[in-house]
Tab-separated table of N, CA and C in Angstrom:
chain	number	residue	atom	x	y	z
A	19	UNK	N	0.845	-1.182	0.000
A	19	UNK	CA	0.000	0.000	0.000
A	19	UNK	C	0.884	1.237	0.000
A	20	UNK	N	0.494	2.205	-0.797
A	20	UNK	CA	1.178	3.482	-0.877
A	20	UNK	C	0.221	4.566	-0.416
A	21	UNK	N	0.617	5.372	0.588
A	21	UNK	CA	-0.152	6.541	1.002
A	21	UNK	C	0.608	7.757	0.496
A	22	UNK	N	-0.090	8.605	-0.243
A	22	UNK	CA	0.555	9.771	-0.853
A	22	UNK	C	-0.413	10.932	-0.881
A	23	UNK	N	0.134	12.110	-1.184
A	23	UNK	CA	-0.729	13.278	-1.332
A	23	UNK	C	-1.687	13.054	-2.498
A	24	UNK	N	-2.897	13.516	-2.322
A	24	UNK	CA	-3.906	13.389	-3.367
A	24	UNK	C	-3.569	14.311	-4.528
A	25	UNK	N	-3.816	13.833	-5.728
A	25	UNK	CA	-3.597	14.601	-6.954
A	25	UNK	C	-4.926	14.890	-7.637
A	26	UNK	N	-4.944	15.885	-8.486
A	26	UNK	CA	-6.151	16.171	-9.269
A	26	UNK	C	-6.541	14.956	-10.106
A	27	UNK	N	-5.572	14.208	-10.571
A	27	UNK	CA	-5.846	13.021	-11.387
A	27	UNK	C	-6.531	11.901	-10.597
A	28	UNK	N	-6.623	12.041	-9.272
A	28	UNK	CA	-7.308	11.046	-8.435
A	28	UNK	C	-8.812	11.305	-8.338
A	29	UNK	N	-9.271	12.418	-8.900
A	29	UNK	CA	-10.664	12.849	-8.725
A	29	UNK	C	-11.668	11.745	-9.082
A	30	UNK	N	-11.580	11.181	-10.261
A	30	UNK	CA	-12.580	10.202	-10.702
A	30	UNK	C	-12.548	8.958	-9.822
A	31	UNK	N	-11.370	8.464	-9.493
A	31	UNK	CA	-11.262	7.281	-8.635
A	31	UNK	C	-11.837	7.529	-7.250
A	32	UNK	N	-11.610	8.720	-6.712
A	32	UNK	CA	-12.156	9.060	-5.393
A	32	UNK	C	-13.676	9.155	-5.436
A	33	UNK	N	-14.213	9.757	-6.484
A	33	UNK	CA	-15.662	9.904	-6.607
A	33	UNK	C	-16.316	8.531	-6.758
A	34	UNK	N	-15.753	7.678	-7.590
A	34	UNK	CA	-16.311	6.332	-7.763
A	34	UNK	C	-16.295	5.563	-6.440
A	35	UNK	N	-15.185	5.652	-5.708
A	35	UNK	CA	-15.089	4.973	-4.417
A	35	UNK	C	-16.117	5.553	-3.439
A	36	UNK	N	-16.289	6.857	-3.431
A	36	UNK	CA	-17.231	7.502	-2.508
A	36	UNK	C	-18.661	7.045	-2.781
A	37	UNK	N	-19.018	6.855	-4.035
A	37	UNK	CA	-20.367	6.366	-4.352
A	37	UNK	C	-20.583	4.957	-3.787
A	38	UNK	N	-19.592	4.101	-3.926
A	38	UNK	CA	-19.696	2.739	-3.401
A	38	UNK	C	-19.789	2.771	-1.876
A	39	UNK	N	-18.953	3.597	-1.237
A	39	UNK	CA	-18.983	3.716	0.222
A	39	UNK	C	-20.350	4.234	0.675
A	40	UNK	N	-20.869	5.232	-0.004
A	40	UNK	CA	-22.191	5.762	0.377
A	40	UNK	C	-23.268	4.682	0.268
A	41	UNK	N	-23.255	3.950	-0.828
A	41	UNK	CA	-24.270	2.907	-1.016
A	41	UNK	C	-24.204	1.851	0.081
A	42	UNK	N	-23.007	1.530	0.535
A	42	UNK	CA	-22.828	0.499	1.554
A	42	UNK	C	-23.000	1.032	2.973
A	43	UNK	N	-22.371	2.165	3.270
A	43	UNK	CA	-22.274	2.673	4.647
A	43	UNK	C	-23.140	3.889	4.941
A	44	UNK	N	-23.768	4.472	3.910
A	44	UNK	CA	-24.524	5.716	4.085
A	44	UNK	C	-23.621	6.871	4.522
A	45	UNK	N	-22.368	6.854	4.062
A	45	UNK	CA	-21.463	7.981	4.287
A	45	UNK	C	-20.968	8.454	2.930
A	46	UNK	N	-21.085	9.721	2.631
A	46	UNK	CA	-21.688	10.732	3.484
A	46	UNK	C	-23.189	10.475	3.673
A	47	UNK	N	-23.653	10.853	4.854
A	47	UNK	CA	-25.039	10.592	5.227
A	47	UNK	C	-26.014	11.214	4.233
A	48	UNK	N	-25.763	12.452	3.871
A	48	UNK	CA	-26.588	13.166	2.903
A	48	UNK	C	-25.744	13.356	1.649
A	49	UNK	N	-25.993	12.534	0.650
A	49	UNK	CA	-25.174	12.527	-0.557
A	49	UNK	C	-25.306	13.855	-1.296
A	50	UNK	N	-24.204	14.583	-1.417
A	50	UNK	CA	-24.271	15.860	-2.137
A	50	UNK	C	-24.410	15.628	-3.640
A	51	UNK	N	-25.044	16.588	-4.310
A	51	UNK	CA	-25.184	16.494	-5.768
A	51	UNK	C	-23.820	16.479	-6.437
A	52	UNK	N	-22.909	17.310	-5.950
A	52	UNK	CA	-21.569	17.390	-6.521
A	52	UNK	C	-20.597	16.666	-5.586
A	53	UNK	N	-20.540	15.369	-5.739
A	53	UNK	CA	-19.708	14.550	-4.873
A	53	UNK	C	-18.230	14.908	-5.012
A	54	UNK	N	-17.806	15.288	-6.196
A	54	UNK	CA	-16.403	15.666	-6.400
A	54	UNK	C	-16.033	16.873	-5.542
A	55	UNK	N	-16.921	17.866	-5.463
A	55	UNK	CA	-16.636	19.047	-4.641
A	55	UNK	C	-16.653	18.714	-3.153
A	56	UNK	N	-17.457	17.739	-2.764
A	56	UNK	CA	-17.471	17.289	-1.374
A	56	UNK	C	-16.107	16.692	-1.001
A	57	UNK	N	-15.551	15.891	-1.888
A	57	UNK	CA	-14.267	15.248	-1.609
A	57	UNK	C	-13.122	16.232	-1.798
A	58	UNK	N	-13.143	16.968	-2.897
A	58	UNK	CA	-12.084	17.928	-3.212
A	58	UNK	C	-12.503	19.310	-2.712
A	59	UNK	N	-12.686	19.424	-1.399
A	59	UNK	CA	-13.181	20.645	-0.777
A	59	UNK	C	-12.154	21.767	-0.888
A	60	UNK	N	-12.565	22.915	-1.418
A	60	UNK	CA	-11.650	24.058	-1.459
A	60	UNK	C	-11.223	24.443	-0.037
A	61	UNK	N	-9.989	24.846	0.113
A	61	UNK	CA	-9.496	25.289	1.409
A	61	UNK	C	-8.967	24.173	2.297
A	62	UNK	N	-8.954	22.935	1.797
A	62	UNK	CA	-8.404	21.841	2.598
A	62	UNK	C	-6.929	22.113	2.875
A	63	UNK	N	-6.488	21.738	4.065
A	63	UNK	CA	-5.087	21.913	4.449
A	63	UNK	C	-4.193	20.838	3.833
A	64	UNK	N	-4.801	19.766	3.420
A	64	UNK	CA	-4.076	18.667	2.797
A	64	UNK	C	-5.032	17.528	2.542
A	65	UNK	N	-4.618	16.608	1.689
A	65	UNK	CA	-5.440	15.428	1.407
A	65	UNK	C	-4.520	14.314	0.934
A	66	UNK	N	-4.904	13.087	1.280
A	66	UNK	CA	-4.097	11.914	0.970
A	66	UNK	C	-4.970	10.816	0.399
A	67	UNK	N	-4.372	9.979	-0.415
A	67	UNK	CA	-5.024	8.768	-0.878
A	67	UNK	C	-4.117	7.591	-0.553
A	68	UNK	N	-4.746	6.441	-0.405
A	68	UNK	CA	-4.024	5.180	-0.300
A	68	UNK	C	-4.251	4.457	-1.614
A	69	UNK	N	-3.180	3.883	-2.133
A	69	UNK	CA	-3.251	3.130	-3.381
A	69	UNK	C	-2.828	1.696	-3.109
A	70	UNK	N	-3.541	0.756	-3.684
A	70	UNK	CA	-3.139	-0.643	-3.667
A	70	UNK	C	-3.208	-1.133	-5.096
A	71	UNK	N	-2.071	-1.565	-5.615
A	71	UNK	CA	-1.973	-2.060	-6.992
A	71	UNK	C	-2.573	-1.075	-7.991
A	72	UNK	N	-2.261	0.208	-7.807
A	72	UNK	CA	-2.692	1.240	-8.732
A	72	UNK	C	-4.131	1.694	-8.580
A	73	UNK	N	-4.866	1.123	-7.650
A	73	UNK	CA	-6.274	1.476	-7.430
A	73	UNK	C	-6.393	2.337	-6.177
A	74	UNK	N	-7.265	3.354	-6.222
A	74	UNK	CA	-7.527	4.167	-5.042
A	74	UNK	C	-8.231	3.287	-4.023
A	75	UNK	N	-7.587	3.095	-2.879
A	75	UNK	CA	-8.126	2.237	-1.814
A	75	UNK	C	-8.740	3.061	-0.693
A	76	UNK	N	-8.395	4.347	-0.622
A	76	UNK	CA	-8.931	5.185	0.436
A	76	UNK	C	-8.552	6.639	0.244
A	77	UNK	N	-9.206	7.493	1.009
A	77	UNK	CA	-9.008	8.942	0.918
A	77	UNK	C	-9.211	9.562	2.295
A	78	UNK	N	-8.481	10.626	2.583
A	78	UNK	CA	-8.694	11.437	3.780
A	78	UNK	C	-8.248	12.860	3.486
A	79	UNK	N	-8.901	13.823	4.132
A	79	UNK	CA	-8.535	15.231	3.982
A	79	UNK	C	-8.380	15.852	5.366
A	80	UNK	N	-7.719	16.962	5.397
A	80	UNK	CA	-7.518	17.734	6.617
A	80	UNK	C	-8.114	19.116	6.373
A	81	UNK	N	-9.137	19.460	7.161
A	81	UNK	CA	-9.846	20.726	6.977
A	81	UNK	C	-9.563	21.676	8.142
A	82	UNK	N	-9.658	22.971	7.899
A	82	UNK	CA	-9.410	23.939	8.965
A	82	UNK	C	-10.578	24.084	9.936
A	83	UNK	N	-11.761	23.533	9.574
A	83	UNK	CA	-12.926	23.722	10.451
A	83	UNK	C	-13.946	22.613	10.232
A	84	UNK	N	-14.924	22.603	11.144
A	84	UNK	CA	-16.078	21.715	11.069
A	84	UNK	C	-17.283	22.532	11.511
A	85	UNK	N	-18.342	21.870	11.910
A	85	UNK	CA	-19.526	22.587	12.369
A	85	UNK	C	-19.229	23.280	13.705
A	86	UNK	N	-19.937	24.371	14.008
A	86	UNK	CA	-19.708	25.072	15.280
A	86	UNK	C	-19.815	24.174	16.518
A	87	UNK	N	-20.800	23.271	16.613
A	87	UNK	CA	-20.846	22.430	17.824
A	87	UNK	C	-19.618	21.516	17.964
A	88	UNK	N	-19.128	21.000	16.849
A	88	UNK	CA	-17.934	20.139	16.892
A	88	UNK	C	-16.736	20.944	17.375
A	89	UNK	N	-16.543	22.109	16.803
A	89	UNK	CA	-15.399	22.939	17.206
A	89	UNK	C	-15.519	23.396	18.654
A	90	UNK	N	-16.726	23.725	19.101
A	90	UNK	CA	-16.905	24.153	20.494
A	90	UNK	C	-16.516	23.039	21.456
A	91	UNK	N	-16.942	21.821	21.181
A	91	UNK	CA	-16.576	20.708	22.048
A	91	UNK	C	-15.083	20.439	21.986
A	92	UNK	N	-14.487	20.507	20.807
A	92	UNK	CA	-13.042	20.287	20.671
A	92	UNK	C	-12.259	21.366	21.426
A	93	UNK	N	-12.706	22.617	21.336
A	93	UNK	CA	-12.046	23.699	22.091
A	93	UNK	C	-12.124	23.424	23.586
A	94	UNK	N	-13.301	23.045	24.049
A	94	UNK	CA	-13.507	22.775	25.474
A	94	UNK	C	-12.638	21.607	25.938
A	95	UNK	N	-12.569	20.558	25.145
A	95	UNK	CA	-11.826	19.353	25.543
A	95	UNK	C	-10.319	19.542	25.486
A	96	UNK	N	-9.851	20.396	24.582
A	96	UNK	CA	-8.403	20.556	24.395
A	96	UNK	C	-7.845	21.816	25.026
A	97	UNK	N	-8.690	22.822	25.189
A	97	UNK	CA	-8.179	24.112	25.638
A	97	UNK	C	-7.467	24.868	24.532
A	98	UNK	N	-7.674	24.449	23.290
A	98	UNK	CA	-7.001	25.033	22.132
A	98	UNK	C	-8.021	25.845	21.334
A	99	UNK	N	-7.598	26.976	20.786
A	99	UNK	CA	-8.486	27.811	19.970
A	99	UNK	C	-8.760	27.134	18.626
A	100	UNK	N	-9.749	27.665	17.926
A	100	UNK	CA	-10.052	27.143	16.592
A	100	UNK	C	-8.818	27.145	15.690
A	101	UNK	N	-7.977	28.166	15.815
A	101	UNK	CA	-6.794	28.275	14.964
A	101	UNK	C	-5.760	27.186	15.267
A	102	UNK	N	-5.865	26.546	16.419
A	102	UNK	CA	-4.941	25.474	16.784
A	102	UNK	C	-5.489	24.086	16.501
A	103	UNK	N	-6.707	24.039	15.937
A	103	UNK	CA	-7.352	22.760	15.630
A	103	UNK	C	-7.429	22.552	14.121
A	104	UNK	N	-7.510	21.298	13.721
A	104	UNK	CA	-7.862	20.962	12.342
A	104	UNK	C	-8.702	19.692	12.380
A	105	UNK	N	-9.435	19.457	11.318
A	105	UNK	CA	-10.429	18.388	11.312
A	105	UNK	C	-10.081	17.350	10.252
A	106	UNK	N	-9.948	16.122	10.692
A	106	UNK	CA	-9.769	15.008	9.770
A	106	UNK	C	-11.142	14.718	9.167
A	107	UNK	N	-11.224	14.741	7.854
A	107	UNK	CA	-12.517	14.664	7.170
A	107	UNK	C	-12.420	13.799	5.922
A	108	UNK	N	-13.587	13.412	5.440
A	108	UNK	CA	-13.707	12.684	4.168
A	108	UNK	C	-12.878	11.399	4.167
A	109	UNK	N	-12.841	10.722	5.324
A	109	UNK	CA	-12.144	9.440	5.399
A	109	UNK	C	-13.022	8.377	4.759
A	110	UNK	N	-12.550	7.831	3.685
A	110	UNK	CA	-13.267	6.817	2.920
A	110	UNK	C	-12.317	5.658	2.646
A	111	UNK	N	-12.794	4.443	2.823
A	111	UNK	CA	-12.005	3.263	2.489
A	111	UNK	C	-12.846	2.371	1.594
A	112	UNK	N	-12.288	1.992	0.476
A	112	UNK	CA	-12.985	1.114	-0.458
A	112	UNK	C	-13.383	-0.181	0.242
A	113	UNK	N	-14.629	-0.593	0.109
A	113	UNK	CA	-15.047	-1.853	0.736
A	113	UNK	C	-14.191	-3.045	0.306
A	114	UNK	N	-13.661	-2.997	-0.910
A	114	UNK	CA	-12.808	-4.097	-1.390
A	114	UNK	C	-11.448	-4.128	-0.706
A	115	UNK	N	-11.077	-3.033	-0.062
A	115	UNK	CA	-9.740	-2.939	0.532
A	115	UNK	C	-9.767	-2.854	2.060
A	116	UNK	N	-10.894	-3.098	2.658
A	116	UNK	CA	-11.002	-2.992	4.113
A	116	UNK	C	-10.292	-4.146	4.797
A	117	UNK	N	-9.925	-3.902	6.051
A	117	UNK	CA	-9.209	-4.878	6.897
A	117	UNK	C	-7.782	-5.092	6.413
A	118	UNK	N	-7.231	-4.086	5.714
A	118	UNK	CA	-5.858	-4.162	5.227
A	118	UNK	C	-5.008	-3.019	5.779
A	119	UNK	N	-5.538	-2.267	6.747
A	119	UNK	CA	-4.784	-1.176	7.348
A	119	UNK	C	-4.897	0.155	6.628
A	120	UNK	N	-5.782	0.249	5.646
A	120	UNK	CA	-5.924	1.484	4.866
A	120	UNK	C	-6.416	2.623	5.745
A	121	UNK	N	-7.479	2.396	6.508
A	121	UNK	CA	-8.021	3.452	7.366
A	121	UNK	C	-7.000	3.937	8.372
A	122	UNK	N	-6.302	3.014	9.011
A	122	UNK	CA	-5.265	3.381	9.981
A	122	UNK	C	-4.159	4.211	9.324
A	123	UNK	N	-3.709	3.779	8.152
A	123	UNK	CA	-2.633	4.497	7.458
A	123	UNK	C	-3.068	5.911	7.083
A	124	UNK	N	-4.299	6.062	6.638
A	124	UNK	CA	-4.787	7.396	6.274
A	124	UNK	C	-4.959	8.286	7.502
A	125	UNK	N	-5.467	7.729	8.600
A	125	UNK	CA	-5.569	8.508	9.845
A	125	UNK	C	-4.194	8.978	10.302
A	126	UNK	N	-3.211	8.092	10.223
A	126	UNK	CA	-1.847	8.458	10.620
A	126	UNK	C	-1.281	9.549	9.723
A	127	UNK	N	-1.549	9.466	8.421
A	127	UNK	CA	-1.066	10.496	7.502
A	127	UNK	C	-1.695	11.847	7.827
A	128	UNK	N	-2.995	11.858	8.076
A	128	UNK	CA	-3.685	13.115	8.382
A	128	UNK	C	-3.209	13.688	9.711
A	129	UNK	N	-3.101	12.845	10.728
A	129	UNK	CA	-2.635	13.321	12.039
A	129	UNK	C	-1.191	13.808	11.941
A	130	UNK	N	-0.372	13.106	11.175
A	130	UNK	CA	1.015	13.538	10.995
A	130	UNK	C	1.104	14.904	10.337
A	131	UNK	N	0.279	15.133	9.338
A	131	UNK	CA	0.249	16.441	8.676
A	131	UNK	C	-0.225	17.521	9.645
A	132	UNK	N	-1.228	17.203	10.456
A	132	UNK	CA	-1.700	18.166	11.458
A	132	UNK	C	-0.582	18.534	12.422
A	133	UNK	N	0.112	17.529	12.921
A	133	UNK	CA	1.194	17.786	13.877
A	133	UNK	C	2.323	18.598	13.234
A	134	UNK	N	2.634	18.319	11.950
A	134	UNK	CA	3.656	19.113	11.246
A	134	UNK	C	3.265	20.583	11.189
A	135	UNK	N	1.985	20.847	11.140
A	135	UNK	CA	1.476	22.214	11.073
A	135	UNK	C	1.258	22.817	12.461
A	136	UNK	N	1.569	22.038	13.500
A	136	UNK	CA	1.372	22.514	14.869
A	136	UNK	C	-0.089	22.528	15.285
A	137	UNK	N	-0.907	21.702	14.656
A	137	UNK	CA	-2.348	21.682	14.918
A	137	UNK	C	-2.755	20.390	15.625
A	138	UNK	N	-3.819	20.468	16.372
A	138	UNK	CA	-4.372	19.319	17.073
A	138	UNK	C	-5.469	18.719	16.199
A	139	UNK	N	-5.315	17.485	15.740
A	139	UNK	CA	-6.347	16.888	14.893
A	139	UNK	C	-7.536	16.404	15.702
A	140	UNK	N	-8.712	16.683	15.193
A	140	UNK	CA	-9.959	16.192	15.765
A	140	UNK	C	-10.784	15.637	14.608
A	141	UNK	N	-11.820	14.894	14.919
A	141	UNK	CA	-12.729	14.433	13.884
A	141	UNK	C	-14.107	14.251	14.480
A	142	UNK	N	-15.096	14.214	13.607
A	142	UNK	CA	-16.469	13.956	14.047
A	142	UNK	C	-17.051	12.860	13.171
A	143	UNK	N	-17.904	12.044	13.785
A	143	UNK	CA	-18.515	10.917	13.095
A	143	UNK	C	-19.959	10.787	13.574
A	144	UNK	N	-20.844	10.466	12.656
A	144	UNK	CA	-22.247	10.283	13.000
A	144	UNK	C	-22.375	9.104	13.958
A	145	UNK	N	-23.101	9.310	15.058
A	145	UNK	CA	-23.362	8.224	16.003
A	145	UNK	C	-24.010	7.072	15.246
A	146	UNK	N	-23.626	5.878	15.571
A	146	UNK	CA	-24.185	4.715	14.904
A	146	UNK	C	-23.303	4.159	13.805
A	147	UNK	N	-22.294	4.909	13.375
A	147	UNK	CA	-21.344	4.389	12.391
A	147	UNK	C	-20.265	3.618	13.148
A	148	UNK	N	-20.668	2.450	13.645
A	148	UNK	CA	-19.842	1.689	14.581
A	148	UNK	C	-18.517	1.219	14.001
A	149	UNK	N	-18.469	0.875	12.726
A	149	UNK	CA	-17.198	0.440	12.138
A	149	UNK	C	-16.179	1.580	12.177
A	150	UNK	N	-16.624	2.785	11.864
A	150	UNK	CA	-15.721	3.943	11.910
A	150	UNK	C	-15.301	4.232	13.347
A	151	UNK	N	-16.259	4.204	14.272
A	151	UNK	CA	-15.954	4.445	15.686
A	151	UNK	C	-14.926	3.436	16.181
A	152	UNK	N	-15.110	2.184	15.823
A	152	UNK	CA	-14.176	1.134	16.232
A	152	UNK	C	-12.776	1.413	15.690
A	153	UNK	N	-12.682	1.823	14.440
A	153	UNK	CA	-11.384	2.161	13.856
A	153	UNK	C	-10.721	3.285	14.633
A	154	UNK	N	-11.447	4.373	14.885
A	154	UNK	CA	-10.860	5.517	15.574
A	154	UNK	C	-10.346	5.115	16.952
A	155	UNK	N	-11.127	4.346	17.664
A	155	UNK	CA	-10.725	3.954	19.015
A	155	UNK	C	-9.552	2.982	18.987
A	156	UNK	N	-9.521	2.069	18.027
A	156	UNK	CA	-8.364	1.164	17.891
A	156	UNK	C	-7.098	1.939	17.565
A	157	UNK	N	-7.255	3.059	16.877
A	157	UNK	CA	-6.098	3.874	16.481
A	157	UNK	C	-5.685	4.876	17.559
A	158	UNK	N	-6.339	4.831	18.712
A	158	UNK	CA	-5.937	5.685	19.819
A	158	UNK	C	-6.618	7.033	19.906
A	159	UNK	N	-7.610	7.285	19.078
A	159	UNK	CA	-8.351	8.533	19.172
A	159	UNK	C	-9.250	8.460	20.407
A	160	UNK	N	-9.409	9.589	21.086
A	160	UNK	CA	-10.137	9.640	22.353
A	160	UNK	C	-11.449	10.389	22.156
A	161	UNK	N	-12.541	9.767	22.596
A	161	UNK	CA	-13.853	10.407	22.456
A	161	UNK	C	-13.962	11.562	23.432
A	162	UNK	N	-14.249	12.760	22.898
A	162	UNK	CA	-14.409	13.957	23.725
A	162	UNK	C	-15.857	14.150	24.153
A	163	UNK	N	-16.784	13.621	23.369
A	163	UNK	CA	-18.198	13.776	23.700
A	163	UNK	C	-19.067	13.693	22.471
A	164	UNK	N	-20.315	14.116	22.653
A	164	UNK	CA	-21.314	14.030	21.587
A	164	UNK	C	-21.974	15.390	21.402
A	165	UNK	N	-22.277	15.724	20.158
A	165	UNK	CA	-22.933	16.985	19.832
A	165	UNK	C	-24.070	16.724	18.850
A	166	UNK	N	-24.950	17.694	18.748
A	166	UNK	CA	-26.025	17.663	17.755
A	166	UNK	C	-25.680	18.667	16.671
A	167	UNK	N	-25.751	18.226	15.414
A	167	UNK	CA	-25.442	19.124	14.297
A	167	UNK	C	-26.549	19.050	13.255
A	168	UNK	N	-26.615	20.086	12.451
A	168	UNK	CA	-27.567	20.139	11.340
A	168	UNK	C	-26.830	20.732	10.147
A	169	UNK	N	-26.998	20.109	8.997
A	169	UNK	CA	-26.429	20.617	7.751
A	169	UNK	C	-27.559	21.123	6.887
A	170	UNK	N	-27.663	22.415	6.755
A	170	UNK	CA	-28.689	23.002	5.903
A	170	UNK	C	-30.084	22.575	6.319
A	171	UNK	N	-30.845	22.078	5.366
A	171	UNK	CA	-32.235	21.686	5.597
A	171	UNK	C	-32.382	20.240	6.065
A	172	UNK	N	-31.265	19.536	6.206
A	172	UNK	CA	-31.317	18.128	6.628
A	172	UNK	C	-31.686	18.024	8.105
A	173	UNK	N	-32.212	16.868	8.522
A	173	UNK	CA	-32.538	16.682	9.939
A	173	UNK	C	-31.279	16.735	10.811
A	174	UNK	N	-31.489	17.043	12.091
A	174	UNK	CA	-30.369	17.034	13.042
A	174	UNK	C	-29.839	15.613	13.183
A	175	UNK	N	-28.534	15.518	13.425
A	175	UNK	CA	-27.921	14.223	13.691
A	175	UNK	C	-27.010	14.343	14.907
A	176	UNK	N	-26.809	13.224	15.573
A	176	UNK	CA	-25.886	13.161	16.703
A	176	UNK	C	-24.524	12.736	16.165
A	177	UNK	N	-23.498	13.454	16.599
A	177	UNK	CA	-22.138	13.125	16.192
A	177	UNK	C	-21.252	12.966	17.416
A	178	UNK	N	-20.310	12.046	17.290
A	178	UNK	CA	-19.276	11.871	18.298
A	178	UNK	C	-18.064	12.665	17.844
A	179	UNK	N	-17.386	13.289	18.795
A	179	UNK	CA	-16.198	14.082	18.497
A	179	UNK	C	-15.002	13.372	19.125
A	180	UNK	N	-13.952	13.207	18.323
A	180	UNK	CA	-12.731	12.518	18.765
A	180	UNK	C	-11.528	13.440	18.669
A	181	UNK	N	-10.610	13.249	19.617
A	181	UNK	CA	-9.341	13.973	19.640
A	181	UNK	C	-8.257	13.040	19.166
A	182	UNK	N	-7.378	13.559	18.335
A	182	UNK	CA	-6.295	12.763	17.795
A	182	UNK	C	-5.334	12.268	18.860
A	183	UNK	N	-4.585	11.218	18.547
A	183	UNK	CA	-3.643	10.613	19.485
A	183	UNK	C	-2.403	11.471	19.698
A	184	UNK	N	-1.744	11.200	20.806
A	184	UNK	CA	-0.475	11.850	21.074
A	184	UNK	C	-0.591	13.183	21.782
A	185	UNK	N	-1.804	13.644	21.997
A	185	UNK	CA	-2.018	14.906	22.685
A	185	UNK	C	-3.020	14.645	23.807
A	186	UNK	N	-2.718	15.106	24.996
A	186	UNK	CA	-3.614	14.885	26.147
A	186	UNK	C	-4.533	16.079	26.310
A	187	UNK	N	-5.801	15.846	26.657
A	187	UNK	CA	-6.712	16.969	26.905
A	187	UNK	C	-6.201	17.837	28.048
A	188	UNK	N	-6.524	19.130	27.961
A	188	UNK	CA	-6.147	20.053	29.031
A	188	UNK	C	-6.877	19.659	30.302
A	189	UNK	N	-6.229	19.813	31.477
A	189	UNK	CA	-6.891	19.439	32.743
A	189	UNK	C	-8.095	20.316	33.035
């Protein structure tokens, strides 16, 4: 497996993988019309893909922000301002490549990039996405709590907020 920075040429492979992941896992929960823009979000601090035998096996991005409730809980749990936080987002693993360490490798790449930038990585996940929750906890991410979020006109959802490994919450 090769984990590398995402390229523009990865767009189609990432979009195809995201459609399969959505159909299987319902992530993203609310499928955007422009899935490419969801994955290739403007303003991302970085993005990585995992490749296995030339095929996109996974994707992750690092964003400067998330929803206000997620950031508020992360600020409270870490004692760090919004400018000191970043959000691991758009973590997708091809169903054909699961159980091969792809998710772990992508989380490590994103957290490593955050630490290089002097930022504390956090992430949020919809409650009930147990496979993702299990991955985060196996990788050492610490649950900070739960928040309620709403995206536009969609119904409210409960999300769990996690703090990246290697950093202890403020007392």
